[in-house]
């Protein structure tokens, strides 16, 4: 169990996810000294911080997805640590800019991909299968060019909901699985070869990635008759299926709570490094992957328009 802390925070977006973040952070001792639910209220909060009237330790952004990049940009400019709900942006260019700015300025940005803390994922990372898969991706360039790639199939479907309708299904649902792919594989193995889509609408997308070291299939549907969240992985004649929805039958808040604990641990290290004047970039890998997931998802729309992408497009 995470020990209680004494941090002060602001919250931008107090809807369903914002309420969950606030409740769970408060259970860990965080005090929210400002809450905004409109653009005007958010601007007022930032002005109070700039004027020295508010002194939060971090911000939580759980507003509509189309507003995330504006608020993240302001937090980076103010050097205010921030936890932002996915996606960090809905722009290829802005995601690349955040990767660069956060690194150059040592501005702490943590993106809420709670699936990384899903019990099914955590248990999988303890298996021999996972370790062998990671070893393969770390040394893929030494492998025989004829070696069979690792295969992934990500399925994420649920019934219609009025939430998150400001973005298409790939930014709403598929973004989680793109992030998981980077988590499993590592950026050094993500050498794009080709990818294509079979179908796409605002509520459903079916995309295939054919990479040098792996093949990945993505199905995301938010107007489906069935609920499913799973990952199927095949390697060297073996396979494993991860049920990402199973934990909801027990403690549905557990993954989000563990995400908070990871954020608070990174935040503590980050603040200490500022005092010691020794930059700590331990948090940066997660941001890099979250931005890379945005970049890949943004390409899905372009691919569906053109039918197919080649290696030049993907780079």
PDB file of C-alpha atoms in Angstrom:
ATOM      1  CA  UNK A   1       0.000   0.000   0.000  1.00  0.00           C
ATOM      2  CA  UNK A   2       1.266   3.456  -0.940  1.00  0.00           C
ATOM      3  CA  UNK A   3       2.035   5.603   2.098  1.00  0.00           C
ATOM      4  CA  UNK A   4       0.110   8.866   2.435  1.00  0.00           C
ATOM      5  CA  UNK A   5       1.714  11.993   1.019  1.00  0.00           C
ATOM      6  CA  UNK A   6       1.209  15.704   1.533  1.00  0.00           C
ATOM      7  CA  UNK A   7       1.114  16.949  -2.040  1.00  0.00           C
ATOM      8  CA  UNK A   8      -1.242  19.685  -3.242  1.00  0.00           C
ATOM      9  CA  UNK A   9      -2.761  19.452  -6.720  1.00  0.00           C
ATOM     10  CA  UNK A  10      -5.164  21.040  -9.161  1.00  0.00           C
ATOM     11  CA  UNK A  11      -7.680  19.135 -11.287  1.00  0.00           C
ATOM     12  CA  UNK A  12      -8.804  20.189 -14.745  1.00  0.00           C
ATOM     13  CA  UNK A  13     -11.881  18.231 -15.800  1.00  0.00           C
ATOM     14  CA  UNK A  14     -14.105  16.903 -13.018  1.00  0.00           C
ATOM     15  CA  UNK A  15     -16.200  14.450 -15.027  1.00  0.00           C
ATOM     16  CA  UNK A  16     -16.164  10.661 -14.668  1.00  0.00           C
ATOM     17  CA  UNK A  17     -12.395  10.164 -14.928  1.00  0.00           C
ATOM     18  CA  UNK A  18     -11.592  13.391 -13.117  1.00  0.00           C
ATOM     19  CA  UNK A  19     -13.773  12.283 -10.219  1.00  0.00           C
ATOM     20  CA  UNK A  20     -11.996   8.923 -10.053  1.00  0.00           C
ATOM     21  CA  UNK A  21      -8.581  10.561 -10.073  1.00  0.00           C
ATOM     22  CA  UNK A  22      -9.589  12.993  -7.339  1.00  0.00           C
ATOM     23  CA  UNK A  23     -11.086  10.327  -5.063  1.00  0.00           C
ATOM     24  CA  UNK A  24      -8.129   7.949  -5.335  1.00  0.00           C
ATOM     25  CA  UNK A  25      -5.491  10.664  -4.980  1.00  0.00           C
ATOM     26  CA  UNK A  26      -7.282  11.981  -1.898  1.00  0.00           C
ATOM     27  CA  UNK A  27      -7.161   8.486  -0.403  1.00  0.00           C
ATOM     28  CA  UNK A  28      -3.361   8.773  -0.688  1.00  0.00           C
ATOM     29  CA  UNK A  29      -3.287  12.126   1.084  1.00  0.00           C
ATOM     30  CA  UNK A  30      -3.263  14.528  -1.879  1.00  0.00           C
ATOM     31  CA  UNK A  31      -5.135  17.800  -1.275  1.00  0.00           C
ATOM     32  CA  UNK A  32      -6.841  19.418  -4.262  1.00  0.00           C
ATOM     33  CA  UNK A  33      -6.559  23.187  -3.908  1.00  0.00           C
ATOM     34  CA  UNK A  34      -8.230  24.000  -7.218  1.00  0.00           C
ATOM     35  CA  UNK A  35     -10.747  22.310  -9.527  1.00  0.00           C
ATOM     36  CA  UNK A  36     -11.734  23.544 -12.981  1.00  0.00           C
ATOM     37  CA  UNK A  37     -14.449  22.178 -15.246  1.00  0.00           C
ATOM     38  CA  UNK A  38     -14.491  24.788 -18.016  1.00  0.00           C
ATOM     39  CA  UNK A  39     -11.852  26.470 -20.157  1.00  0.00           C
ATOM     40  CA  UNK A  40     -12.449  29.742 -18.297  1.00  0.00           C
ATOM     41  CA  UNK A  41     -12.011  28.103 -14.912  1.00  0.00           C
ATOM     42  CA  UNK A  42      -8.828  26.384 -16.106  1.00  0.00           C
ATOM     43  CA  UNK A  43      -7.385  29.686 -17.338  1.00  0.00           C
ATOM     44  CA  UNK A  44      -8.205  31.266 -13.986  1.00  0.00           C
ATOM     45  CA  UNK A  45      -6.364  28.476 -12.155  1.00  0.00           C
ATOM     46  CA  UNK A  46      -3.255  28.916 -14.285  1.00  0.00           C
ATOM     47  CA  UNK A  47      -3.361  32.694 -13.745  1.00  0.00           C
ATOM     48  CA  UNK A  48      -3.542  32.194  -9.971  1.00  0.00           C
ATOM     49  CA  UNK A  49      -0.496  29.913 -10.134  1.00  0.00           C
ATOM     50  CA  UNK A  50       1.458  32.432 -12.218  1.00  0.00           C
ATOM     51  CA  UNK A  51       0.497  35.179  -9.763  1.00  0.00           C
ATOM     52  CA  UNK A  52       1.722  33.121  -6.830  1.00  0.00           C
ATOM     53  CA  UNK A  53      -1.745  32.771  -5.296  1.00  0.00           C
ATOM     54  CA  UNK A  54      -1.767  28.989  -5.726  1.00  0.00           C
ATOM     55  CA  UNK A  55       1.213  26.666  -5.340  1.00  0.00           C
ATOM     56  CA  UNK A  56       0.278  23.127  -6.426  1.00  0.00           C
ATOM     57  CA  UNK A  57       2.825  20.336  -6.619  1.00  0.00           C
ATOM     58  CA  UNK A  58       1.191  18.931  -9.746  1.00  0.00           C
ATOM     59  CA  UNK A  59      -1.807  19.085 -12.059  1.00  0.00           C
ATOM     60  CA  UNK A  60      -4.214  16.350 -13.142  1.00  0.00           C
ATOM     61  CA  UNK A  61      -5.766  16.815 -16.573  1.00  0.00           C
ATOM     62  CA  UNK A  62      -8.919  14.784 -17.212  1.00  0.00           C
ATOM     63  CA  UNK A  63     -10.715  17.191 -19.539  1.00  0.00           C
ATOM     64  CA  UNK A  64     -11.937  16.240 -23.055  1.00  0.00           C
ATOM     65  CA  UNK A  65      -9.146  14.769 -25.184  1.00  0.00           C
ATOM     66  CA  UNK A  66      -9.121  17.635 -27.653  1.00  0.00           C
ATOM     67  CA  UNK A  67      -8.043  20.011 -24.840  1.00  0.00           C
ATOM     68  CA  UNK A  68      -5.163  17.923 -23.469  1.00  0.00           C
ATOM     69  CA  UNK A  69      -2.357  19.343 -25.555  1.00  0.00           C
ATOM     70  CA  UNK A  70      -3.242  22.960 -24.652  1.00  0.00           C
ATOM     71  CA  UNK A  71      -3.118  22.231 -20.922  1.00  0.00           C
ATOM     72  CA  UNK A  72      -0.001  20.055 -21.151  1.00  0.00           C
ATOM     73  CA  UNK A  73       1.718  22.846 -23.070  1.00  0.00           C
ATOM     74  CA  UNK A  74       0.892  25.324 -20.288  1.00  0.00           C
ATOM     75  CA  UNK A  75       2.154  22.928 -17.612  1.00  0.00           C
ATOM     76  CA  UNK A  76       5.439  22.442 -19.479  1.00  0.00           C
ATOM     77  CA  UNK A  77       5.867  26.224 -19.832  1.00  0.00           C
ATOM     78  CA  UNK A  78       5.224  26.655 -16.083  1.00  0.00           C
ATOM     79  CA  UNK A  79       7.363  23.636 -15.141  1.00  0.00           C
ATOM     80  CA  UNK A  80       4.321  22.248 -13.311  1.00  0.00           C
ATOM     81  CA  UNK A  81       4.436  18.429 -13.125  1.00  0.00           C
ATOM     82  CA  UNK A  82       1.339  16.937 -14.721  1.00  0.00           C
ATOM     83  CA  UNK A  83      -0.567  13.680 -14.991  1.00  0.00           C
ATOM     84  CA  UNK A  84      -2.701  13.824 -18.135  1.00  0.00           C
ATOM     85  CA  UNK A  85      -5.294  11.303 -19.245  1.00  0.00           C
ATOM     86  CA  UNK A  86      -4.622   9.613 -22.581  1.00  0.00           C
ATOM     87  CA  UNK A  87      -4.132  10.719 -25.267  1.00  0.00           C
ATOM     88  CA  UNK A  88      -1.524  13.350 -24.461  1.00  0.00           C
ATOM     89  CA  UNK A  89      -2.421  14.917 -27.815  1.00  0.00           C
ATOM     90  CA  UNK A  90      -4.373  14.157 -30.965  1.00  0.00           C
ATOM     91  CA  UNK A  91      -1.658  15.635 -33.166  1.00  0.00           C
ATOM     92  CA  UNK A  92       1.330  13.828 -34.679  1.00  0.00           C
ATOM     93  CA  UNK A  93       3.349  17.056 -34.644  1.00  0.00           C
ATOM     94  CA  UNK A  94       2.418  18.011 -31.075  1.00  0.00           C
ATOM     95  CA  UNK A  95       3.295  14.556 -29.743  1.00  0.00           C
ATOM     96  CA  UNK A  96       6.748  14.859 -31.303  1.00  0.00           C
ATOM     97  CA  UNK A  97       7.085  18.350 -29.817  1.00  0.00           C
ATOM     98  CA  UNK A  98       6.167  17.106 -26.325  1.00  0.00           C
ATOM     99  CA  UNK A  99       8.800  14.373 -26.590  1.00  0.00           C
ATOM    100  CA  UNK A 100      11.399  17.019 -27.382  1.00  0.00           C
ATOM    101  CA  UNK A 101      10.268  19.770 -24.989  1.00  0.00           C
ATOM    102  CA  UNK A 102       9.909  17.541 -21.942  1.00  0.00           C
ATOM    103  CA  UNK A 103      13.406  16.164 -22.453  1.00  0.00           C
ATOM    104  CA  UNK A 104      15.043  19.516 -23.208  1.00  0.00           C
ATOM    105  CA  UNK A 105      13.392  21.311 -20.290  1.00  0.00           C
ATOM    106  CA  UNK A 106      13.194  18.375 -17.840  1.00  0.00           C
ATOM    107  CA  UNK A 107       9.455  19.060 -17.529  1.00  0.00           C
ATOM    108  CA  UNK A 108       7.704  16.110 -15.870  1.00  0.00           C
ATOM    109  CA  UNK A 109       4.767  14.828 -17.961  1.00  0.00           C
ATOM    110  CA  UNK A 110       3.104  11.515 -17.043  1.00  0.00           C
ATOM    111  CA  UNK A 111       0.411  10.077 -19.341  1.00  0.00           C
ATOM    112  CA  UNK A 112      -2.376   7.973 -17.839  1.00  0.00           C
ATOM    113  CA  UNK A 113      -2.084   4.615 -19.575  1.00  0.00           C
ATOM    114  CA  UNK A 114      -3.395   2.552 -16.662  1.00  0.00           C
ATOM    115  CA  UNK A 115      -3.350  -0.682 -18.710  1.00  0.00           C
ATOM    116  CA  UNK A 116       0.379  -0.874 -17.933  1.00  0.00           C
ATOM    117  CA  UNK A 117      -0.696  -1.498 -14.330  1.00  0.00           C
ATOM    118  CA  UNK A 118      -3.412  -4.009 -15.210  1.00  0.00           C
ATOM    119  CA  UNK A 119      -2.949  -7.164 -13.060  1.00  0.00           C
ATOM    120  CA  UNK A 120      -2.940  -9.319 -16.215  1.00  0.00           C
ATOM    121  CA  UNK A 121      -0.045  -7.291 -17.628  1.00  0.00           C
ATOM    122  CA  UNK A 122       1.830  -7.285 -14.328  1.00  0.00           C
ATOM    123  CA  UNK A 123       1.545 -11.069 -14.020  1.00  0.00           C
ATOM    124  CA  UNK A 124       2.626 -11.559 -17.636  1.00  0.00           C
ATOM    125  CA  UNK A 125       5.816  -9.542 -17.064  1.00  0.00           C
ATOM    126  CA  UNK A 126       6.873 -12.128 -14.453  1.00  0.00           C
ATOM    127  CA  UNK A 127       6.725 -15.072 -16.905  1.00  0.00           C
ATOM    128  CA  UNK A 128       9.489 -16.778 -18.875  1.00  0.00           C
ATOM    129  CA  UNK A 129       7.485 -16.083 -22.038  1.00  0.00           C
ATOM    130  CA  UNK A 130       7.731 -12.329 -21.452  1.00  0.00           C
ATOM    131  CA  UNK A 131      11.444 -12.457 -20.644  1.00  0.00           C
ATOM    132  CA  UNK A 132      12.195 -14.490 -23.771  1.00  0.00           C
ATOM    133  CA  UNK A 133      10.138 -12.069 -25.861  1.00  0.00           C
ATOM    134  CA  UNK A 134      12.042  -9.097 -24.455  1.00  0.00           C
ATOM    135  CA  UNK A 135      15.360 -10.825 -25.098  1.00  0.00           C
ATOM    136  CA  UNK A 136      14.329 -11.375 -28.708  1.00  0.00           C
ATOM    137  CA  UNK A 137      13.464  -7.715 -29.228  1.00  0.00           C
ATOM    138  CA  UNK A 138      16.643  -6.531 -27.528  1.00  0.00           C
ATOM    139  CA  UNK A 139      18.753  -8.578 -29.936  1.00  0.00           C
ATOM    140  CA  UNK A 140      16.492  -8.748 -32.980  1.00  0.00           C
ATOM    141  CA  UNK A 141      19.223  -7.276 -35.201  1.00  0.00           C
ATOM    142  CA  UNK A 142      21.357 -10.341 -34.468  1.00  0.00           C
ATOM    143  CA  UNK A 143      18.587 -12.735 -35.483  1.00  0.00           C
ATOM    144  CA  UNK A 144      18.473 -14.587 -38.748  1.00  0.00           C
ATOM    145  CA  UNK A 145      16.495 -12.448 -41.198  1.00  0.00           C
ATOM    146  CA  UNK A 146      14.272 -15.441 -41.803  1.00  0.00           C
ATOM    147  CA  UNK A 147      13.288 -15.750 -38.129  1.00  0.00           C
ATOM    148  CA  UNK A 148       9.551 -15.764 -37.526  1.00  0.00           C
ATOM    149  CA  UNK A 149       8.247 -12.475 -36.085  1.00  0.00           C
ATOM    150  CA  UNK A 150       6.341 -12.243 -32.816  1.00  0.00           C
ATOM    151  CA  UNK A 151       2.608 -11.826 -33.465  1.00  0.00           C
ATOM    152  CA  UNK A 152       0.219  -9.654 -31.453  1.00  0.00           C
ATOM    153  CA  UNK A 153      -3.550  -9.324 -31.660  1.00  0.00           C
ATOM    154  CA  UNK A 154      -5.203  -6.580 -29.611  1.00  0.00           C
ATOM    155  CA  UNK A 155      -9.001  -6.587 -29.233  1.00  0.00           C
ATOM    156  CA  UNK A 156     -10.806  -3.790 -27.386  1.00  0.00           C
ATOM    157  CA  UNK A 157     -14.579  -3.543 -27.806  1.00  0.00           C
ATOM    158  CA  UNK A 158     -17.569  -2.348 -25.793  1.00  0.00           C
ATOM    159  CA  UNK A 159     -21.080  -1.024 -26.217  1.00  0.00           C
ATOM    160  CA  UNK A 160     -22.030   2.515 -27.123  1.00  0.00           C
ATOM    161  CA  UNK A 161     -21.300   5.234 -24.557  1.00  0.00           C
ATOM    162  CA  UNK A 162     -21.764   9.013 -24.848  1.00  0.00           C
ATOM    163  CA  UNK A 163     -18.340   9.544 -23.231  1.00  0.00           C
ATOM    164  CA  UNK A 164     -15.210  10.477 -25.213  1.00  0.00           C
ATOM    165  CA  UNK A 165     -17.118  11.253 -28.401  1.00  0.00           C
ATOM    166  CA  UNK A 166     -14.856  14.222 -29.139  1.00  0.00           C
ATOM    167  CA  UNK A 167     -12.273  11.887 -30.716  1.00  0.00           C
ATOM    168  CA  UNK A 168     -12.407   8.894 -33.035  1.00  0.00           C
ATOM    169  CA  UNK A 169     -12.156   5.328 -31.750  1.00  0.00           C
ATOM    170  CA  UNK A 170      -8.439   4.986 -32.370  1.00  0.00           C
ATOM    171  CA  UNK A 171      -7.677   7.908 -30.015  1.00  0.00           C
ATOM    172  CA  UNK A 172     -10.289   6.698 -27.526  1.00  0.00           C
ATOM    173  CA  UNK A 173      -9.545   2.943 -27.401  1.00  0.00           C
ATOM    174  CA  UNK A 174      -6.734   1.843 -29.714  1.00  0.00           C
ATOM    175  CA  UNK A 175      -4.310   4.299 -28.104  1.00  0.00           C
ATOM    176  CA  UNK A 176      -4.074   2.000 -25.047  1.00  0.00           C
ATOM    177  CA  UNK A 177      -3.003  -0.957 -27.172  1.00  0.00           C
ATOM    178  CA  UNK A 178      -0.504   1.085 -29.160  1.00  0.00           C
ATOM    179  CA  UNK A 179       1.065   2.070 -25.846  1.00  0.00           C
ATOM    180  CA  UNK A 180       1.088  -1.564 -24.687  1.00  0.00           C
ATOM    181  CA  UNK A 181       2.826  -2.581 -27.914  1.00  0.00           C
ATOM    182  CA  UNK A 182       5.622  -0.103 -27.174  1.00  0.00           C
ATOM    183  CA  UNK A 183       5.746  -1.347 -23.585  1.00  0.00           C
ATOM    184  CA  UNK A 184       6.142  -4.960 -24.761  1.00  0.00           C
ATOM    185  CA  UNK A 185       8.513  -4.323 -27.637  1.00  0.00           C
ATOM    186  CA  UNK A 186      10.678  -1.280 -26.887  1.00  0.00           C
ATOM    187  CA  UNK A 187      11.368   1.541 -29.288  1.00  0.00           C
ATOM    188  CA  UNK A 188      14.529  -0.018 -30.746  1.00  0.00           C
ATOM    189  CA  UNK A 189      12.522  -2.854 -32.295  1.00  0.00           C
ATOM    190  CA  UNK A 190       9.852  -0.595 -33.820  1.00  0.00           C
ATOM    191  CA  UNK A 191      11.252  -0.529 -37.338  1.00  0.00           C
ATOM    192  CA  UNK A 192       8.219   0.194 -39.514  1.00  0.00           C
ATOM    193  CA  UNK A 193       7.876  -1.811 -42.700  1.00  0.00           C
ATOM    194  CA  UNK A 194       4.242  -1.515 -43.758  1.00  0.00           C
ATOM    195  CA  UNK A 195       0.771  -1.318 -42.310  1.00  0.00           C
ATOM    196  CA  UNK A 196      -2.785  -1.090 -43.567  1.00  0.00           C
ATOM    197  CA  UNK A 197      -6.409  -0.875 -42.469  1.00  0.00           C
ATOM    198  CA  UNK A 198      -9.283  -3.127 -43.454  1.00  0.00           C
ATOM    199  CA  UNK A 199     -11.966  -0.798 -42.142  1.00  0.00           C
ATOM    200  CA  UNK A 200     -12.358   2.416 -40.226  1.00  0.00           C
ATOM    201  CA  UNK A 201     -15.179   4.603 -38.925  1.00  0.00           C
ATOM    202  CA  UNK A 202     -15.530   6.923 -35.957  1.00  0.00           C
ATOM    203  CA  UNK A 203     -16.513   3.890 -33.854  1.00  0.00           C
ATOM    204  CA  UNK A 204     -14.584   0.961 -35.340  1.00  0.00           C
ATOM    205  CA  UNK A 205     -11.137   0.403 -36.768  1.00  0.00           C
ATOM    206  CA  UNK A 206      -9.335  -2.775 -37.825  1.00  0.00           C
ATOM    207  CA  UNK A 207      -5.664  -2.182 -38.548  1.00  0.00           C
ATOM    208  CA  UNK A 208      -2.639  -4.372 -39.305  1.00  0.00           C
ATOM    209  CA  UNK A 209       1.002  -3.518 -38.727  1.00  0.00           C
ATOM    210  CA  UNK A 210       3.657  -5.554 -40.507  1.00  0.00           C
ATOM    211  CA  UNK A 211       6.940  -4.640 -38.891  1.00  0.00           C
ATOM    212  CA  UNK A 212      10.393  -6.073 -39.360  1.00  0.00           C
ATOM    213  CA  UNK A 213      10.384  -7.856 -36.007  1.00  0.00           C
ATOM    214  CA  UNK A 214       6.685  -8.355 -35.378  1.00  0.00           C
ATOM    215  CA  UNK A 215       3.185  -8.395 -36.793  1.00  0.00           C
ATOM    216  CA  UNK A 216       0.371  -6.689 -34.915  1.00  0.00           C
ATOM    217  CA  UNK A 217      -3.389  -6.629 -35.457  1.00  0.00           C
ATOM    218  CA  UNK A 218      -5.673  -4.110 -33.754  1.00  0.00           C
ATOM    219  CA  UNK A 219      -9.458  -4.270 -33.411  1.00  0.00           C
ATOM    220  CA  UNK A 220     -11.128  -1.367 -31.614  1.00  0.00           C
ATOM    221  CA  UNK A 221     -14.911  -0.956 -31.524  1.00  0.00           C
ATOM    222  CA  UNK A 222     -16.962   1.249 -29.183  1.00  0.00           C
ATOM    223  CA  UNK A 223     -20.369   0.392 -30.617  1.00  0.00           C
ATOM    224  CA  UNK A 224     -20.201  -3.387 -30.274  1.00  0.00           C
ATOM    225  CA  UNK A 225     -22.591  -6.015 -28.924  1.00  0.00           C
ATOM    226  CA  UNK A 226     -19.836  -7.585 -26.812  1.00  0.00           C
ATOM    227  CA  UNK A 227     -17.287  -6.301 -24.310  1.00  0.00           C
ATOM    228  CA  UNK A 228     -13.762  -7.591 -24.801  1.00  0.00           C
ATOM    229  CA  UNK A 229     -10.314  -6.408 -23.795  1.00  0.00           C
ATOM    230  CA  UNK A 230      -7.613  -8.918 -24.546  1.00  0.00           C
ATOM    231  CA  UNK A 231      -4.147  -9.386 -25.990  1.00  0.00           C
ATOM    232  CA  UNK A 232      -3.038 -12.533 -27.833  1.00  0.00           C
ATOM    233  CA  UNK A 233       0.698 -13.063 -28.352  1.00  0.00           C
ATOM    234  CA  UNK A 234       2.363 -15.836 -30.372  1.00  0.00           C
ATOM    235  CA  UNK A 235       6.083 -16.597 -30.500  1.00  0.00           C
ATOM    236  CA  UNK A 236       8.056 -19.648 -31.661  1.00  0.00           C
ATOM    237  CA  UNK A 237       5.017 -21.947 -31.732  1.00  0.00           C
ATOM    238  CA  UNK A 238       3.744 -20.830 -28.319  1.00  0.00           C
ATOM    239  CA  UNK A 239       0.939 -18.429 -27.489  1.00  0.00           C
ATOM    240  CA  UNK A 240      -0.613 -16.644 -24.550  1.00  0.00           C
ATOM    241  CA  UNK A 241      -3.894 -14.751 -24.132  1.00  0.00           C
ATOM    242  CA  UNK A 242      -4.202 -11.933 -21.590  1.00  0.00           C
ATOM    243  CA  UNK A 243      -7.699 -10.986 -20.393  1.00  0.00           C
ATOM    244  CA  UNK A 244      -7.380  -7.297 -19.564  1.00  0.00           C
ATOM    245  CA  UNK A 245     -10.971  -7.009 -18.374  1.00  0.00           C
ATOM    246  CA  UNK A 246     -10.922  -9.753 -15.745  1.00  0.00           C
ATOM    247  CA  UNK A 247      -9.688  -7.568 -12.878  1.00  0.00           C
ATOM    248  CA  UNK A 248     -12.835  -5.413 -13.058  1.00  0.00           C
ATOM    249  CA  UNK A 249     -14.752  -8.249 -11.406  1.00  0.00           C
ATOM    250  CA  UNK A 250     -12.642  -7.693  -8.273  1.00  0.00           C
ATOM    251  CA  UNK A 251     -11.228  -4.236  -7.655  1.00  0.00           C
ATOM    252  CA  UNK A 252     -11.991  -2.051 -10.699  1.00  0.00           C
ATOM    253  CA  UNK A 253      -9.920   0.821  -9.294  1.00  0.00           C
ATOM    254  CA  UNK A 254      -6.732  -1.193  -8.783  1.00  0.00           C
ATOM    255  CA  UNK A 255      -5.007  -0.356 -12.089  1.00  0.00           C
ATOM    256  CA  UNK A 256      -5.720   3.373 -11.757  1.00  0.00           C
ATOM    257  CA  UNK A 257      -4.553   3.339  -8.147  1.00  0.00           C
ATOM    258  CA  UNK A 258      -1.281   1.652  -9.122  1.00  0.00           C
ATOM    259  CA  UNK A 259      -0.878   4.227 -11.878  1.00  0.00           C
ATOM    260  CA  UNK A 260      -1.175   6.936  -9.221  1.00  0.00           C
ATOM    261  CA  UNK A 261       1.427   5.245  -7.031  1.00  0.00           C
ATOM    262  CA  UNK A 262       3.837   5.067  -9.965  1.00  0.00           C
ATOM    263  CA  UNK A 263       3.209   8.755 -10.686  1.00  0.00           C
ATOM    264  CA  UNK A 264       3.758   9.777  -7.060  1.00  0.00           C
ATOM    265  CA  UNK A 265       6.970   7.742  -6.851  1.00  0.00           C
ATOM    266  CA  UNK A 266       8.295   9.371 -10.034  1.00  0.00           C
ATOM    267  CA  UNK A 267       7.196  12.770  -8.740  1.00  0.00           C
ATOM    268  CA  UNK A 268       9.108  12.293  -5.492  1.00  0.00           C
ATOM    269  CA  UNK A 269      12.285  11.365  -7.378  1.00  0.00           C
ATOM    270  CA  UNK A 270      11.769  14.238  -9.801  1.00  0.00           C
ATOM    271  CA  UNK A 271      11.365  16.855  -7.058  1.00  0.00           C
ATOM    272  CA  UNK A 272      14.426  15.549  -5.232  1.00  0.00           C
ATOM    273  CA  UNK A 273      16.473  15.763  -8.421  1.00  0.00           C
ATOM    274  CA  UNK A 274      15.474  19.413  -8.855  1.00  0.00           C
ATOM    275  CA  UNK A 275      16.695  20.167  -5.350  1.00  0.00           C
ATOM    276  CA  UNK A 276      19.942  18.278  -5.949  1.00  0.00           C
ATOM    277  CA  UNK A 277      20.316  19.875  -9.397  1.00  0.00           C
ATOM    278  CA  UNK A 278      20.862  16.441 -10.873  1.00  0.00           C
ATOM    279  CA  UNK A 279      18.207  15.858 -13.563  1.00  0.00           C
ATOM    280  CA  UNK A 280      16.247  12.616 -13.186  1.00  0.00           C
ATOM    281  CA  UNK A 281      14.697  11.320 -16.404  1.00  0.00           C
ATOM    282  CA  UNK A 282      13.403   8.002 -15.056  1.00  0.00           C
ATOM    283  CA  UNK A 283       9.876   9.099 -15.941  1.00  0.00           C
ATOM    284  CA  UNK A 284      10.683   9.926 -19.578  1.00  0.00           C
ATOM    285  CA  UNK A 285      10.358   6.435 -21.080  1.00  0.00           C
ATOM    286  CA  UNK A 286       6.623   6.320 -20.379  1.00  0.00           C
ATOM    287  CA  UNK A 287       6.094   9.737 -21.973  1.00  0.00           C
ATOM    288  CA  UNK A 288       8.130   8.714 -25.029  1.00  0.00           C
ATOM    289  CA  UNK A 289       5.955   5.621 -25.498  1.00  0.00           C
ATOM    290  CA  UNK A 290       2.713   7.566 -24.953  1.00  0.00           C
ATOM    291  CA  UNK A 291       3.730  10.107 -27.599  1.00  0.00           C
ATOM    292  CA  UNK A 292       4.861   7.332 -29.951  1.00  0.00           C
ATOM    293  CA  UNK A 293       1.427   5.726 -29.529  1.00  0.00           C
ATOM    294  CA  UNK A 294      -0.185   9.013 -30.599  1.00  0.00           C
ATOM    295  CA  UNK A 295       2.108   9.155 -33.626  1.00  0.00           C
ATOM    296  CA  UNK A 296       1.188   5.606 -34.669  1.00  0.00           C
ATOM    297  CA  UNK A 297      -2.527   6.149 -34.091  1.00  0.00           C
ATOM    298  CA  UNK A 298      -2.448   9.352 -36.129  1.00  0.00           C
ATOM    299  CA  UNK A 299      -1.019   7.326 -39.008  1.00  0.00           C
ATOM    300  CA  UNK A 300      -4.000   4.961 -38.899  1.00  0.00           C
ATOM    301  CA  UNK A 301      -6.284   7.650 -40.293  1.00  0.00           C
ATOM    302  CA  UNK A 302      -3.803   8.496 -43.020  1.00  0.00           C
ATOM    303  CA  UNK A 303      -3.375   4.845 -43.921  1.00  0.00           C
ATOM    304  CA  UNK A 304      -7.114   4.315 -44.201  1.00  0.00           C
ATOM    305  CA  UNK A 305      -7.346   7.306 -46.511  1.00  0.00           C
ATOM    306  CA  UNK A 306      -4.518   6.074 -48.749  1.00  0.00           C
ATOM    307  CA  UNK A 307      -5.055   2.341 -48.289  1.00  0.00           C
ATOM    308  CA  UNK A 308      -1.519   1.486 -47.287  1.00  0.00           C
ATOM    309  CA  UNK A 309       1.681   3.005 -45.902  1.00  0.00           C
ATOM    310  CA  UNK A 310       5.196   2.104 -46.844  1.00  0.00           C
ATOM    311  CA  UNK A 311       8.422   2.440 -44.917  1.00  0.00           C
ATOM    312  CA  UNK A 312       8.922   6.071 -45.907  1.00  0.00           C
ATOM    313  CA  UNK A 313       5.419   7.050 -44.748  1.00  0.00           C
ATOM    314  CA  UNK A 314       5.871   5.376 -41.397  1.00  0.00           C
ATOM    315  CA  UNK A 315       9.154   7.099 -40.662  1.00  0.00           C
TER     316      UNK A 315
END
